[in-house]
Coordinates of C-alpha atoms in Angstrom, one line a residue:
M1 CA 84.3 105.9 46.4
T2 CA 86.2 102.7 45.4
F3 CA 85.8 99.3 46.6
A4 CA 88.2 96.1 46.7
T5 CA 87.6 92.6 47.5
R6 CA 90.1 90.1 47.7
I7 CA 89.8 86.3 46.9
T8 CA 91.8 84.0 48.6
T9 CA 92.1 80.1 48.3
A10 CA 92.9 77.8 51.1
D11 CA 96.1 77.5 49.5
H12 CA 96.9 81.1 49.7
Q13 CA 96.7 82.1 45.9
S14 CA 94.8 85.4 45.4
V15 CA 93.2 88.3 43.2
T16 CA 92.2 91.4 44.3
V17 CA 89.2 93.1 42.5
I18 CA 88.9 97.1 42.7
S19 CA 86.0 98.9 41.3
H20 CA 84.2 102.3 41.6
T21 CA 80.9 100.3 41.4
S22 CA 80.1 98.1 44.8
A23 CA 77.9 95.8 42.7
I24 CA 80.5 94.5 40.6
T25 CA 83.0 93.7 43.8
D26 CA 79.7 92.4 45.7
W27 CA 78.9 90.0 42.7
V28 CA 82.6 88.8 42.7
S29 CA 82.1 88.0 46.5
R30 CA 78.9 86.5 46.1
Y31 CA 80.0 84.1 43.2
L32 CA 83.3 83.2 44.5
G33 CA 83.3 83.9 48.0
L34 CA 81.1 80.8 48.6
W35 CA 84.0 78.6 47.6
W36 CA 87.2 80.5 48.2
T37 CA 87.5 83.4 50.8
A38 CA 86.1 86.9 49.9
S39 CA 87.2 89.6 52.3
D40 CA 86.9 93.6 51.9
V41 CA 90.2 95.3 51.7
D42 CA 91.6 98.8 51.6
P43 CA 91.8 99.7 47.9
D44 CA 94.9 102.0 48.6
R45 CA 97.0 99.1 50.0
T46 CA 96.6 96.6 47.2
A47 CA 99.9 97.1 45.6
T48 CA 101.1 93.2 45.9
G49 CA 99.5 90.4 43.6
P50 CA 97.3 90.1 40.9
M51 CA 94.8 92.8 40.4
I52 CA 91.7 93.4 38.4
R53 CA 90.1 97.0 38.2
A54 CA 86.6 96.9 36.8
D55 CA 84.2 99.7 35.9
V56 CA 81.5 101.2 33.9
D57 CA 83.6 103.2 31.6
V58 CA 81.8 104.0 28.1
E59 CA 84.7 106.2 27.0
Q60 CA 87.4 103.6 27.9
H61 CA 85.7 100.9 26.3
G62 CA 85.4 102.9 23.1
A63 CA 89.4 104.0 23.1
L64 CA 90.4 100.2 23.9
G65 CA 87.9 98.7 21.0
A66 CA 89.4 101.5 18.7
R67 CA 93.0 100.5 19.7
V68 CA 92.3 96.8 19.1
L69 CA 90.4 97.3 15.7
A70 CA 93.5 99.6 14.5
G71 CA 95.7 96.9 15.2
R72 CA 94.9 93.6 12.5
P73 CA 93.1 91.6 15.7
E74 CA 92.7 88.2 16.0
E75 CA 89.2 86.7 16.4
V76 CA 88.6 84.4 19.0
T77 CA 85.6 83.1 20.8
Y78 CA 85.2 83.7 24.6
A79 CA 82.4 82.9 26.9
T80 CA 80.1 82.2 23.8
T81 CA 80.8 85.7 22.1
P82 CA 83.2 86.8 19.7
M83 CA 86.4 88.5 20.9
L84 CA 89.0 90.6 19.0
V85 CA 92.3 90.4 20.5
I86 CA 95.8 92.0 19.8
R87 CA 99.2 91.6 21.7
D88 CA 102.2 94.0 21.6
A89 CA 106.0 93.5 22.0
T90 CA 105.7 94.4 25.5
G91 CA 103.2 91.3 26.4
L92 CA 100.3 93.9 26.9
V93 CA 97.0 92.2 25.5
T94 CA 94.1 94.1 24.7
A95 CA 90.7 92.9 23.7
T96 CA 87.2 93.7 22.8
Q97 CA 84.0 92.1 22.7
P98 CA 81.5 94.7 20.9
D99 CA 78.5 92.6 21.2
D100 CA 78.7 92.4 25.1
G101 CA 80.0 96.1 25.4
L102 CA 82.9 94.8 27.0
S103 CA 87.0 95.7 26.6
Y104 CA 89.9 94.4 28.5
A105 CA 93.8 95.1 29.0
W106 CA 96.1 92.7 30.5
D107 CA 99.5 93.1 31.6
R108 CA 100.8 89.7 32.2
A109 CA 104.3 90.9 33.7
G110 CA 102.8 93.2 36.3
G111 CA 99.8 91.2 37.0
R112 CA 97.4 94.1 36.2
M113 CA 93.9 93.7 34.1
R114 CA 91.4 96.3 33.3
I115 CA 88.0 95.5 32.6
V116 CA 85.5 98.4 31.1
G117 CA 82.0 98.3 29.4
T118 CA 78.8 99.5 29.2
D119 CA 76.8 97.2 31.4
E120 CA 77.3 96.8 34.9
T121 CA 76.0 93.3 35.0
A122 CA 78.1 92.3 31.9
I123 CA 81.2 93.7 33.7
A124 CA 80.6 92.2 37.0
T125 CA 80.0 88.6 35.2
A126 CA 83.3 89.1 33.2
T127 CA 85.1 90.3 36.2
A128 CA 84.2 87.3 38.3
R129 CA 85.0 84.7 35.5
L130 CA 88.5 86.2 34.9
A131 CA 89.0 86.8 38.6
R132 CA 88.3 82.8 38.9
E133 CA 90.8 82.6 35.8
V134 CA 93.6 84.2 37.3
V135 CA 93.6 82.1 40.7
R136 CA 93.2 78.8 38.5
G137 CA 96.5 80.0 36.9
Q138 CA 98.2 80.3 40.2
L139 CA 96.9 77.0 41.6
L140 CA 98.1 75.3 38.2
S141 CA 101.3 77.0 38.5
A142 CA 101.7 75.5 42.1
G143 CA 100.9 72.0 40.9
W144 CA 97.2 71.7 41.4
Q145 CA 95.4 69.4 38.5
I146 CA 91.9 70.2 37.7
L147 CA 89.5 67.1 37.6
H148 CA 86.1 67.2 36.2
A149 CA 84.3 66.0 39.2
S150 CA 82.0 66.8 42.1
A151 CA 83.4 66.7 45.7
V152 CA 81.7 66.4 49.1
T153 CA 83.6 66.5 52.5
R154 CA 83.1 65.0 55.7
P155 CA 83.8 68.3 58.3
T156 CA 84.9 66.1 61.2
D157 CA 88.0 64.8 59.7
G158 CA 88.4 66.3 56.1
A159 CA 87.9 63.0 54.2
T160 CA 86.6 63.7 50.7
L161 CA 84.7 61.7 48.0
L162 CA 85.0 62.7 44.2
T163 CA 82.4 61.8 41.7
L164 CA 84.2 61.9 38.3
G165 CA 82.3 61.6 34.8
N166 CA 81.9 63.2 31.5
K167 CA 79.3 65.8 30.8
G168 CA 75.9 64.6 31.7
A169 CA 77.1 61.9 33.6
G170 CA 75.4 62.9 37.0
R171 CA 78.5 64.6 38.8
T172 CA 76.3 67.5 40.0
T173 CA 73.4 65.3 40.9
T174 CA 75.4 62.8 42.8
G175 CA 77.2 65.7 44.6
F176 CA 73.9 67.3 45.7
L177 CA 72.5 63.8 46.9
L178 CA 75.5 63.1 49.0
A179 CA 75.5 66.4 50.5
R180 CA 71.8 65.8 51.7
T181 CA 72.8 62.7 53.7
G182 CA 73.7 65.1 56.9
D183 CA 77.1 63.6 57.3
L184 CA 78.8 65.1 54.1
Q185 CA 79.1 69.0 52.9
L186 CA 79.3 70.0 49.2
L187 CA 82.6 71.1 48.4
A188 CA 82.3 71.3 44.2
N189 CA 79.5 70.6 42.1
D190 CA 81.5 70.5 38.6
R191 CA 85.1 70.4 39.0
A192 CA 87.6 70.3 41.9
F193 CA 91.5 70.8 42.1
A194 CA 93.7 68.1 43.5
R195 CA 97.4 67.7 44.5
F196 CA 99.1 64.8 46.0
D197 CA 101.1 66.3 49.2
G198 CA 103.0 63.7 50.9
E199 CA 100.8 61.2 52.4
V200 CA 97.4 62.9 51.2
I201 CA 95.6 64.2 48.3
R202 CA 94.5 67.6 49.1
V203 CA 91.3 69.0 47.4
L204 CA 90.2 72.6 46.5
P205 CA 86.8 73.7 44.9
W206 CA 86.4 75.1 41.6
P207 CA 83.7 77.9 41.9
S208 CA 80.9 77.1 39.3
A209 CA 77.2 77.8 39.4
G210 CA 75.4 74.5 39.1
A211 CA 72.9 73.6 36.6
I212 CA 70.0 71.8 37.8
G213 CA 67.2 70.2 36.2
F214 CA 63.6 70.9 37.4
G215 CA 63.5 67.2 37.8
L216 CA 66.0 67.3 40.5
L217 CA 64.8 70.4 42.0
D218 CA 61.7 68.5 42.6
A219 CA 63.7 65.3 44.0
L220 CA 65.6 67.6 46.3
G221 CA 62.7 69.3 47.4
W222 CA 63.9 72.7 46.3
Y223 CA 61.7 73.4 43.4
E224 CA 59.0 75.2 45.2
P225 CA 61.3 77.1 47.5
V226 CA 63.4 78.1 44.6
R227 CA 60.4 79.5 42.4
A228 CA 59.2 81.3 45.6
R229 CA 62.2 83.2 45.9
V230 CA 62.5 84.3 41.9
R231 CA 59.0 85.4 42.2
A232 CA 60.0 87.5 45.3
G233 CA 62.5 89.0 43.1
E234 CA 65.7 87.0 43.8
Q235 CA 68.0 87.2 40.8
M236 CA 69.4 84.0 39.4
H237 CA 72.9 83.9 37.8
P238 CA 73.4 86.1 35.2
T239 CA 74.1 83.1 32.6
Q240 CA 70.6 81.5 33.2
K241 CA 68.5 81.5 30.0
Q242 CA 65.5 83.7 30.4
K243 CA 63.0 81.1 28.8
V244 CA 64.0 78.8 31.8
T245 CA 63.2 81.6 34.3
D246 CA 60.3 82.4 32.8
A247 CA 59.2 78.8 33.1
L248 CA 60.1 78.6 36.5
V249 CA 58.2 81.6 37.6
A250 CA 55.0 80.5 35.7
G251 CA 55.3 76.7 37.1
D252 CA 55.5 75.4 33.8
R253 CA 57.2 72.3 33.6
T254 CA 56.8 71.4 29.8
P255 CA 60.2 70.6 28.4
L256 CA 62.0 73.0 26.4
W257 CA 63.4 70.9 23.4
K258 CA 66.8 71.6 21.8
T259 CA 68.9 69.2 19.9
S260 CA 69.9 67.7 23.1
P261 CA 68.1 66.7 26.4
P262 CA 64.9 68.5 27.5
R263 CA 65.2 72.1 29.3
T264 CA 67.8 72.6 31.9
G265 CA 66.8 73.9 35.1
P266 CA 67.9 76.9 36.9
R267 CA 71.9 77.7 36.8
M268 CA 72.3 78.8 40.4
S269 CA 75.5 79.4 42.7
S270 CA 75.6 77.6 45.8
G271 CA 74.3 80.8 47.6
S272 CA 71.0 80.6 45.4
C273 CA 70.0 77.0 46.9
P274 CA 67.6 76.9 49.8
P275 CA 69.8 74.6 52.0
K276 CA 72.7 76.1 53.8
P277 CA 75.6 77.1 51.4
P278 CA 78.9 75.3 51.9
P279 CA 81.4 77.1 54.4
R280 CA 84.6 78.6 53.3
L281 CA 86.6 75.7 53.7
S282 CA 90.2 74.9 54.0
P283 CA 91.6 72.1 51.7
A284 CA 89.9 68.8 52.5
T285 CA 92.3 65.9 52.7
W286 CA 91.9 62.5 51.1
P287 CA 94.2 59.7 52.6
S288 CA 96.2 58.3 49.7
S289 CA 96.2 54.5 49.4
P290 CA 99.6 52.8 50.3
T291 CA 98.6 50.1 47.5
K292 CA 97.7 53.1 45.0
R293 CA 94.2 51.6 44.4
S294 CA 91.5 54.0 43.2
P295 CA 89.6 55.0 46.2

């Protein structure tokens, strides 16, 4: 059986994910559908638009990997893992990540990508990540700019407040705290797209799991609800460090020191948070200032 999910932004950029494994399309829907719109579609009627086919296929993974190794590949790092890449004269890009058991083929002209590998979770994670990148490319081509900012929106009129800052400045914290006021809803916790359209600046969310420290979980009243859900078997984001999950399950708040600040708390998509997740929002509008002052 074949499954298909289409991801669409409020500005109509889209990508379709097709797989023989429902868990792969389900994960794409869960991870991206809270921010953009995810809908099940007929896999036999998806001839137009960018498309990703993703499957557990050990034989095809091996074949693509062998093709890459035979072609004097370039080594890069993608998603913290070494990747070997080759490109041919037609524009076809083939890549493999042996450590993750993943291989890729990307036909840019046709807008078709193939992802195969040995592990269902790794394939699902890679597919969601690359589906997001395909849509990001469409948004940038359409004139949208990506900002390092959290965003909250007022549902009554679409007015939106952005919090900008460098890594660690508190964008996510500010966004979550503002969303708890009751009048605002979280639109984006880490990055947002913005585009000036006539008299308004339109804002779209960037799908991203939030890395929330245990201290913030406590401040928001989420620590025990999240812990209870994880102990009951709910899965955290696949990129969550296992030692953090173990500490959460055990109720151990001892800092896990690295070279930078203490332990990062759970990485959660908004659907993992105890409060109501954000709806599938239309673009928020942010009235522009006639004097061009910063809002």
